[in-house]
Short mmCIF file of C-alpha atoms and ligand atoms in Angstrom, two decimals:
data_model
loop_
_atom_site.label_atom_id
_atom_site.label_comp_id
_atom_site.label_asym_id
_atom_site.label_seq_id
_atom_site.Cartn_x
_atom_site.Cartn_y
_atom_site.Cartn_z
CA MET V 1 158.44 33.40 117.36
CA HIS V 2 160.92 33.15 120.24
CA HIS V 3 164.37 31.76 120.73
CA PHE V 4 163.71 28.91 123.18
CA GLU V 5 164.39 25.96 121.17
CA TYR V 6 165.35 22.39 121.54
CA LYS V 7 168.62 21.01 120.11
CA ASN V 8 169.47 17.47 120.72
CA LYS V 9 166.39 17.18 123.13
CA GLU V 10 167.90 19.88 125.13
CA LEU V 11 166.15 23.36 125.68
CA TYR V 12 168.28 26.28 124.59
CA CYS V 13 167.73 30.10 124.91
CA GLU V 14 169.45 31.34 121.87
CA SER V 15 172.88 29.41 121.93
CA VAL V 16 172.95 28.64 125.58
CA PRO V 17 171.71 25.35 127.16
CA VAL V 18 169.10 26.29 129.84
CA ARG V 19 170.57 23.42 131.99
CA ASP V 20 174.02 25.28 131.98
CA ILE V 21 172.45 28.44 133.56
CA ALA V 22 170.49 26.37 136.09
CA ALA V 23 173.86 24.81 136.97
CA GLU V 24 175.36 28.25 137.68
CA VAL V 25 172.55 30.22 139.18
CA GLY V 26 170.45 27.56 140.91
CA THR V 27 166.73 27.40 140.52
CA PRO V 28 164.23 28.97 140.32
CA PHE V 29 165.09 31.77 137.86
CA TYR V 30 163.61 34.00 135.01
CA LEU V 31 165.24 33.74 131.78
CA TYR V 32 164.99 36.35 128.91
CA SER V 33 166.30 36.27 125.44
CA THR V 34 167.78 39.44 123.98
CA ALA V 35 167.27 38.36 120.38
CA THR V 36 163.47 37.69 121.15
CA LEU V 37 162.93 40.94 123.07
CA THR V 38 164.77 42.85 120.07
CA ARG V 39 162.68 41.07 117.44
CA HIS V 40 159.53 41.66 119.19
CA PHE V 41 160.12 45.32 119.99
CA LYS V 42 161.23 45.97 116.37
CA ALA V 43 158.19 43.96 114.65
CA PHE V 44 155.91 46.10 116.79
CA ASP V 45 157.67 49.58 116.61
CA GLU V 46 158.39 49.15 112.71
CA ALA V 47 154.75 48.13 111.89
CA PHE V 48 153.77 51.93 112.69
CA ALA V 49 154.76 53.82 109.71
CA MET V 50 153.52 57.13 111.10
CA PRO V 51 154.91 59.50 113.57
CA HIS V 52 154.78 57.50 116.82
CA VAL V 53 156.48 56.67 120.09
CA THR V 54 156.54 53.02 121.50
CA CYS V 55 156.43 53.52 125.02
CA PHE V 56 157.02 50.11 126.54
CA ALA V 57 154.74 49.32 129.51
CA THR V 58 157.13 49.13 132.33
CA LYS V 59 155.03 47.24 134.70
CA ALA V 60 155.05 44.11 132.26
CA CYS V 61 158.86 43.54 133.02
CA SER V 62 160.70 46.31 134.69
CA ASN V 63 164.29 45.22 134.98
CA ILE V 64 166.51 48.11 133.99
CA ALA V 65 168.52 45.90 131.67
CA ILE V 66 165.49 45.23 129.68
CA LEU V 67 164.25 49.00 129.83
CA ASN V 68 167.69 49.78 128.56
CA LEU V 69 167.60 47.48 125.70
CA PHE V 70 164.21 48.90 124.54
CA ALA V 71 165.59 52.57 125.02
CA GLY V 72 168.68 51.58 122.84
CA LEU V 73 166.03 50.73 120.20
CA GLY V 74 164.49 54.05 120.33
CA GLY V 75 161.69 53.19 122.86
CA GLY V 76 160.15 55.14 125.44
CA ALA V 77 158.19 54.01 128.53
CA ASP V 78 154.87 53.87 130.01
CA ILE V 79 155.09 54.19 133.67
CA VAL V 80 152.43 53.85 136.59
CA SER V 81 154.42 54.67 139.67
CA GLY V 82 157.37 56.85 140.73
CA GLY V 83 159.33 53.75 141.35
CA GLU V 84 158.86 52.80 137.51
CA LEU V 85 159.98 56.45 136.60
CA PHE V 86 163.08 56.01 138.74
CA ARG V 87 163.61 52.68 137.01
CA ALA V 88 163.16 54.24 133.43
CA LEU V 89 165.46 57.13 134.19
CA LYS V 90 168.11 54.88 135.33
CA ALA V 91 167.81 52.61 132.39
CA GLY V 92 168.52 55.57 130.23
CA VAL V 93 165.09 55.99 128.77
CA ASP V 94 164.66 59.61 127.35
CA PRO V 95 162.19 61.56 129.66
CA ARG V 96 160.64 63.20 126.52
CA LYS V 97 159.44 59.65 125.80
CA ILE V 98 158.06 58.83 129.08
CA VAL V 99 154.17 58.80 129.67
CA TYR V 100 152.69 58.59 133.16
CA SER V 101 149.49 56.44 133.59
CA GLY V 102 147.56 55.24 136.56
CA VAL V 103 144.38 56.22 138.66
CA GLY V 104 146.26 57.09 141.84
CA LYS V 105 149.39 59.45 141.35
CA SER V 106 150.43 60.96 144.63
CA VAL V 107 151.55 64.63 144.93
CA GLU V 108 155.28 63.30 145.43
CA GLU V 109 154.96 61.27 142.20
CA LEU V 110 153.48 64.17 140.14
CA ARG V 111 156.25 66.36 141.35
CA PHE V 112 158.93 63.76 140.25
CA GLY V 113 157.27 63.58 136.86
CA LEU V 114 157.33 67.20 136.46
CA GLU V 115 160.86 67.48 137.76
CA SER V 116 162.02 64.87 135.28
CA GLY V 117 160.46 66.50 132.15
CA ILE V 118 158.37 63.64 131.01
CA LEU V 119 156.25 63.76 127.81
CA MET V 120 152.88 63.73 129.40
CA PHE V 121 150.64 62.80 132.32
CA ASN V 122 147.69 60.79 131.49
CA ILE V 123 145.30 62.32 133.96
CA GLU V 124 142.26 60.08 135.02
CA SER V 125 140.16 62.28 137.23
CA VAL V 126 139.31 66.02 137.92
CA GLN V 127 140.75 65.91 141.45
CA GLU V 128 144.05 64.54 139.90
CA LEU V 129 143.90 67.54 137.54
CA HIS V 130 143.68 69.81 140.23
CA ALA V 131 146.50 68.14 142.23
CA LEU V 132 148.98 68.56 139.11
CA GLN V 133 147.95 71.98 138.56
CA LYS V 134 148.94 72.78 142.08
CA VAL V 135 152.24 71.13 142.01
CA ALA V 136 152.99 72.49 138.69
CA GLU V 137 152.05 76.14 140.11
CA ASP V 138 154.29 75.64 143.01
CA MET V 139 157.29 74.64 140.71
CA GLY V 140 156.39 77.42 138.29
CA VAL V 141 156.16 75.04 135.37
CA SER V 142 153.69 74.07 132.91
CA ALA V 143 152.50 70.11 132.96
CA PRO V 144 151.72 68.51 129.78
CA VAL V 145 148.63 66.52 129.92
CA SER V 146 146.41 63.98 128.29
CA PHE V 147 143.28 62.58 129.86
CA ARG V 148 142.59 58.89 129.72
CA VAL V 149 139.11 58.48 128.52
CA ASN V 150 137.05 55.32 129.06
CA PRO V 151 135.34 54.54 125.83
CA ASP V 152 133.01 51.82 127.30
CA VAL V 153 134.18 49.11 124.92
CA ASP V 154 134.27 45.51 125.67
CA PRO V 155 137.80 44.28 125.10
CA LYS V 156 136.50 40.56 125.30
CA THR V 157 139.39 39.58 127.80
CA HIS V 158 139.52 38.30 131.52
CA ALA V 159 137.51 40.67 133.86
CA TYR V 160 140.62 41.39 135.92
CA ILE V 161 142.52 42.81 132.93
CA SER V 162 139.57 44.72 131.23
CA THR V 163 139.80 48.49 131.84
CA GLY V 164 137.72 50.25 129.27
CA LEU V 165 134.34 49.34 130.60
CA ALA V 166 132.03 51.94 132.25
CA LYS V 167 132.28 49.79 135.34
CA ASN V 168 135.93 49.75 135.55
CA LYS V 169 137.89 52.25 137.81
CA PHE V 170 139.98 53.64 134.92
CA GLY V 171 139.68 56.80 133.12
CA ILE V 172 136.98 59.51 132.61
CA PRO V 173 133.72 58.52 130.94
CA ILE V 174 133.90 59.61 127.37
CA GLN V 175 130.62 61.46 127.60
CA ASP V 176 131.82 63.52 130.62
CA ALA V 177 135.36 64.32 129.40
CA LEU V 178 134.59 67.42 127.20
CA ASP V 179 133.75 69.53 130.27
CA VAL V 180 137.02 68.29 131.84
CA TYR V 181 139.06 69.32 128.77
CA VAL V 182 137.49 72.85 128.74
CA THR V 183 138.31 73.27 132.43
CA ALA V 184 141.85 72.08 132.02
CA GLN V 185 142.21 74.41 128.85
CA LYS V 186 141.61 77.32 131.29
CA MET V 187 144.15 76.25 133.79
CA GLN V 188 147.29 78.47 133.69
CA TYR V 189 149.71 75.60 134.61
CA ILE V 190 148.25 72.76 132.57
CA GLU V 191 148.98 72.36 128.84
CA VAL V 192 146.50 70.13 127.23
CA ILE V 193 148.17 68.09 124.51
CA GLY V 194 146.63 64.66 124.13
CA VAL V 195 143.83 62.09 124.55
CA SER V 196 144.68 58.60 125.76
CA CYS V 197 142.69 55.26 126.40
CA HIS V 198 143.68 51.80 127.38
CA ILE V 199 140.76 49.31 127.24
CA GLY V 200 142.32 46.20 128.62
CA SER V 201 145.11 43.45 128.31
CA GLN V 202 145.52 40.15 126.36
CA LEU V 203 143.21 41.30 123.49
CA THR V 204 143.05 38.70 120.85
CA GLN V 205 140.83 40.62 118.45
CA ILE V 206 141.36 43.79 116.56
CA SER V 207 137.69 45.10 116.63
CA PRO V 208 137.73 46.39 120.25
CA PHE V 209 140.80 48.56 119.49
CA VAL V 210 139.04 49.91 116.29
CA GLU V 211 135.89 50.72 118.12
CA SER V 212 137.43 52.50 120.76
CA LEU V 213 139.67 54.57 118.33
CA GLN V 214 136.42 55.47 116.48
CA LYS V 215 134.96 56.70 119.56
CA VAL V 216 138.06 58.67 120.56
CA LYS V 217 138.36 60.23 117.15
CA ILE V 218 134.57 61.45 117.25
CA PHE V 219 135.60 62.89 120.61
CA ILE V 220 138.67 64.61 119.07
CA GLY V 221 136.34 66.12 116.66
CA ARG V 222 134.20 67.66 119.21
CA LEU V 223 137.21 68.84 121.10
CA ALA V 224 138.36 70.62 117.93
CA LYS V 225 134.76 72.47 117.66
CA ALA V 226 135.50 73.63 121.14
CA GLY V 227 138.87 75.20 120.07
CA ILE V 228 141.08 72.39 121.98
CA HIS V 229 143.66 70.84 119.61
CA ILE V 230 145.10 67.60 120.33
CA SER V 231 148.71 66.67 119.19
CA HIS V 232 149.17 63.46 120.85
CA LEU V 233 146.83 60.23 120.66
CA ASP V 234 147.78 57.47 123.16
CA LEU V 235 146.05 54.11 122.40
CA GLY V 236 147.58 52.16 125.20
CA GLY V 237 148.68 48.64 125.21
CA GLY V 238 146.74 45.44 125.36
CA LEU V 239 147.73 43.32 122.22
CA GLY V 240 147.61 39.69 123.26
CA ILE V 241 149.87 36.82 122.83
CA ARG V 242 149.79 33.16 122.51
CA TYR V 243 149.99 31.27 125.75
CA ASP V 244 148.07 28.13 124.49
CA SER V 245 145.90 28.17 121.45
CA GLU V 246 145.04 31.84 121.14
CA ASP V 247 145.45 33.46 117.68
CA PRO V 248 145.99 37.12 118.41
CA PRO V 249 146.52 39.47 115.41
CA LEU V 250 150.26 40.26 114.56
CA PRO V 251 151.39 43.62 115.32
CA ALA V 252 151.29 44.33 111.59
CA ALA V 253 147.62 43.61 111.35
CA TYR V 254 146.88 45.73 114.29
CA ALA V 255 149.13 48.63 112.83
CA GLU V 256 147.24 48.46 109.51
CA ALA V 257 143.95 48.77 111.31
CA ILE V 258 144.99 51.75 113.30
CA LYS V 259 146.41 53.50 110.14
CA ASP V 260 143.08 53.38 108.31
CA GLU V 261 141.40 54.94 111.45
CA MET V 262 144.23 57.59 111.77
CA GLU V 263 143.76 59.00 108.48
CA GLY V 264 143.11 62.80 108.81
CA LEU V 265 144.08 63.04 112.35
CA ASP V 266 147.25 65.27 112.68
CA CYS V 267 148.58 63.35 115.90
CA THR V 268 151.58 61.63 117.15
CA LEU V 269 150.66 58.34 118.12
CA ILE V 270 151.71 56.81 121.55
CA LEU V 271 151.60 53.14 121.86
CA GLU V 272 152.19 51.19 125.33
CA PRO V 273 152.75 47.60 124.43
CA GLY V 274 153.83 45.37 127.30
CA ARG V 275 152.87 41.76 127.10
CA VAL V 276 153.24 41.48 123.44
CA ILE V 277 157.03 42.43 123.53
CA VAL V 278 158.17 40.51 126.61
CA GLY V 279 155.59 37.86 127.31
CA ASN V 280 157.13 35.18 125.08
CA ALA V 281 160.57 36.39 125.35
CA GLY V 282 160.88 35.09 129.01
CA ILE V 283 160.53 31.84 130.80
CA LEU V 284 160.66 30.63 134.62
CA VAL V 285 162.83 27.72 135.28
CA THR V 286 161.95 25.55 138.14
CA LYS V 287 163.09 22.21 139.40
CA VAL V 288 160.99 19.21 140.52
CA LEU V 289 161.23 18.72 144.32
CA TYR V 290 158.83 15.81 144.78
CA THR V 291 156.00 14.15 142.92
CA LYS V 292 153.02 12.46 144.70
CA GLN V 293 149.84 10.99 143.77
CA GLY V 294 146.88 12.10 146.04
CA GLY V 295 143.26 12.48 144.68
CA LYS V 296 145.32 13.35 141.55
CA LYS V 297 148.88 13.62 140.49
CA PHE V 298 151.07 16.57 142.04
CA VAL V 299 154.36 17.71 140.84
CA ILE V 300 155.83 19.97 143.51
CA VAL V 301 158.31 22.47 142.29
CA ASP V 302 160.72 24.87 143.87
CA ALA V 303 158.68 28.00 142.26
CA GLY V 304 155.47 29.14 143.61
CA MET V 305 152.58 31.80 143.23
CA ASN V 306 154.99 34.29 144.75
CA ASP V 307 157.37 33.88 141.83
CA LEU V 308 154.62 33.65 139.08
CA ALA V 309 151.27 34.97 140.30
CA ARG V 310 149.34 34.65 136.93
CA PRO V 311 147.84 31.26 137.26
CA SER V 312 146.58 31.89 140.88
CA LEU V 313 145.58 35.45 140.14
CA TYR V 314 143.93 34.92 136.69
CA GLY V 315 143.60 31.18 136.35
CA ALA V 316 146.15 31.84 133.41
CA TYR V 317 147.57 28.95 131.45
CA HIS V 318 151.27 28.63 130.98
CA GLY V 319 152.86 25.75 128.88
CA ILE V 320 155.08 23.49 130.94
CA GLN V 321 157.99 22.14 129.05
CA PRO V 322 160.95 19.83 129.93
CA VAL V 323 164.54 21.43 130.00
CA VAL V 324 165.74 18.12 128.83
CA GLU V 325 163.37 15.88 126.74
CA THR V 326 163.06 12.24 127.78
CA GLU V 327 161.20 9.20 126.37
CA GLU V 328 158.85 9.29 129.21
CA GLY V 329 156.04 11.04 127.71
CA ASN V 330 153.46 13.22 129.20
CA GLU V 331 150.63 13.05 132.08
CA ILE V 332 148.04 15.04 133.34
CA ALA V 333 149.01 16.69 136.71
CA ASP V 334 148.84 19.71 138.84
CA VAL V 335 152.22 21.53 139.03
CA VAL V 336 152.22 23.20 142.45
CA GLY V 337 154.65 25.32 144.53
CA PRO V 338 155.79 24.97 148.26
CA ILE V 339 153.46 28.08 149.31
CA CYS V 340 150.83 27.41 152.12
CA GLU V 341 147.83 28.15 149.91
CA THR V 342 145.62 25.97 147.94
CA GLY V 343 145.74 28.62 145.23
CA ASP V 344 149.51 27.91 144.90
CA PHE V 345 149.78 26.45 141.38
CA LEU V 346 151.58 27.05 138.15
CA ALA V 347 149.29 24.51 136.10
CA ARG V 348 146.17 22.73 136.96
CA GLY V 349 145.06 19.50 135.40
CA GLN V 350 147.35 20.21 132.44
CA GLU V 351 149.38 17.97 130.27
CA VAL V 352 152.97 18.04 131.52
CA PRO V 353 156.10 15.94 130.92
CA ILE V 354 156.51 12.86 133.24
CA THR V 355 159.09 14.08 135.73
CA GLN V 356 161.17 12.90 138.67
CA SER V 357 162.69 14.63 141.61
CA GLY V 358 165.47 16.90 140.36
CA ASP V 359 164.30 17.48 136.76
CA LEU V 360 164.03 20.98 135.62
CA LEU V 361 161.05 22.39 133.81
CA ALA V 362 160.36 25.55 131.90
CA VAL V 363 157.38 27.57 132.54
CA MET V 364 156.64 29.12 129.25
CA SER V 365 155.41 32.64 128.34
CA SER V 366 156.53 34.03 131.58
CA GLY V 367 158.19 37.36 130.37
CA ALA V 368 155.31 39.59 131.07
CA TYR V 369 153.76 40.10 134.62
CA GLY V 370 156.15 37.40 135.97
CA PHE V 371 159.06 38.70 138.00
CA SER V 372 157.34 42.09 137.92
CA MET V 373 154.54 40.72 140.01
CA ALA V 374 156.78 38.47 142.26
CA SER V 375 156.49 38.88 145.94
CA ASN V 376 158.38 37.68 149.17
CA TYR V 377 155.23 35.90 150.46
CA ASN V 378 156.17 33.05 152.71
CA SER V 379 159.51 34.97 153.16
CA ARG V 380 160.66 33.47 149.87
CA PRO V 381 163.78 35.43 148.59
CA ARG V 382 162.81 36.62 145.06
CA VAL V 383 164.65 34.66 142.22
CA PRO V 384 167.24 36.01 139.95
CA GLU V 385 166.81 37.41 136.42
CA VAL V 386 169.15 36.12 133.73
CA LEU V 387 169.44 37.61 130.22
CA VAL V 388 170.85 35.63 127.28
CA ASP V 389 172.55 37.40 124.46
CA GLY V 390 173.93 34.93 121.78
CA ASP V 391 176.23 32.61 123.43
CA GLN V 392 176.51 34.66 126.63
CA PHE V 393 174.36 35.01 129.75
CA TYR V 394 174.19 37.77 132.28
CA VAL V 395 172.74 37.84 135.89
CA ILE V 396 170.74 41.07 135.48
CA ARG V 397 169.05 40.66 138.92
CA LYS V 398 170.61 38.67 141.73
CA ARG V 399 168.83 36.10 143.73
CA GLU V 400 167.68 37.90 147.02
CA THR V 401 169.24 36.63 150.26
CA TYR V 402 167.56 35.99 153.71
CA GLU V 403 169.46 39.30 154.72
CA ASP V 404 167.55 41.12 151.97
CA LEU V 405 164.25 39.79 153.26
CA ILE V 406 164.59 41.67 156.56
CA ALA V 407 166.56 44.70 155.36
CA GLY V 408 164.68 47.62 156.66
CA GLU V 409 162.99 45.73 159.51
CA THR V 410 163.72 46.55 163.20
CA ILE V 411 162.70 45.24 166.67
CA PRO V 412 161.76 48.38 168.80
CA SER V 413 164.15 48.75 171.61
CA SER V 414 162.49 49.45 174.93
C1 PLP J 1 149.13 47.57 131.75
C2 PLP J 1 149.10 48.63 130.82
C3 PLP J 1 149.67 48.71 129.54
C4 PLP J 1 150.28 47.45 128.89
O1 PLP J 1 149.33 46.56 128.84
P1 PLP J 1 149.71 45.07 127.93
O2 PLP J 1 148.58 44.32 127.93
O3 PLP J 1 150.77 44.44 128.77
O4 PLP J 1 150.16 45.48 126.55
C5 PLP J 1 149.54 49.89 128.72
N1 PLP J 1 149.03 51.00 129.28
C6 PLP J 1 148.45 51.07 130.36
C7 PLP J 1 147.82 52.46 130.87
C8 PLP J 1 148.50 49.91 131.40
O5 PLP J 1 147.85 49.96 132.56
#
């Protein structure tokens, strides 16, 4: 359920015609709906009637206005870099609700996390544990730690977004984790508080979540026998959304399945949803530049793979809808960008509205891993981000300029 709807054949974001925003900010641009973001956050967060913290996965959509919105709803943040920690703090996220994930945190990033007083570090290797112990010792503080275990569960999603299989780089194999906990427990500057796992993204079934939680529960039992008591259980993110015809479980069904399994565990639950909150709360608006009939029909638009990488990166599907509906009907076409790469497409062999040069198109479900994955490839300034709230809209990130492109570059003077 989202607030991008047609009224009199015209696409609106809440009460604002998308066409009006395009006239003001130009194209392409990302557009988010406050009502949709709020609704999705609450639907998720309120589904869990047990002690929990919903730590929004910052990497899915990291604009500080959006992080601030979730912080105002009581949310925390799951971060994967010092840059994301900086954003979360600037956005007003309570550091006591920040969890730090990722396989390769640098010493500087570990220090930044400790200085900020975050809730916990999700540690992914023994070497990282030692690095954190050393930083904590230098600072004379205790580091709250959870280990990300790899439960070897198949999330049944795209290979690039599977993370909980033994062959993936993430976490510590669950069968090796007990030794690591025992080691950590003895370390003076480490405070062991949690277990975490995150098995993948865009999951459309509940069973892999339940399977991994069952494995983690058994593991927590083994820890208890070894005298190690866990107060935080982090189940990661990964709940999928509908891009096309997927039928993912609703947050309420997911929460219900988790609740049953949590029975008897005296832990605060940490959740790290990203895509499920923001994916369908954002669109990318682009303009048709040209159309041409080669071996097939091509619609050339002003947004490319540097603006929205998911189709190129994962072969991902995004619905393409008209900003103003016409009587022209649909056609099968490739919607491609201006980038000098064959892999530069937003849609391939897909049913799209018949358009002419100058028409506006909405690339649906682009709120997650859209702008946050954008780059400057081909020296294209990154596009603006716009947030609608009721009948108002706000530019929450300006369009980059050519000057922005070379800021920080210098020609060595001889
Ligand atoms: C990417 C990521 C998430 C969010 O995943 P979604 O599929 O967007 O919910 C959560 N936790 C970790 C550790 C991640 O890497």
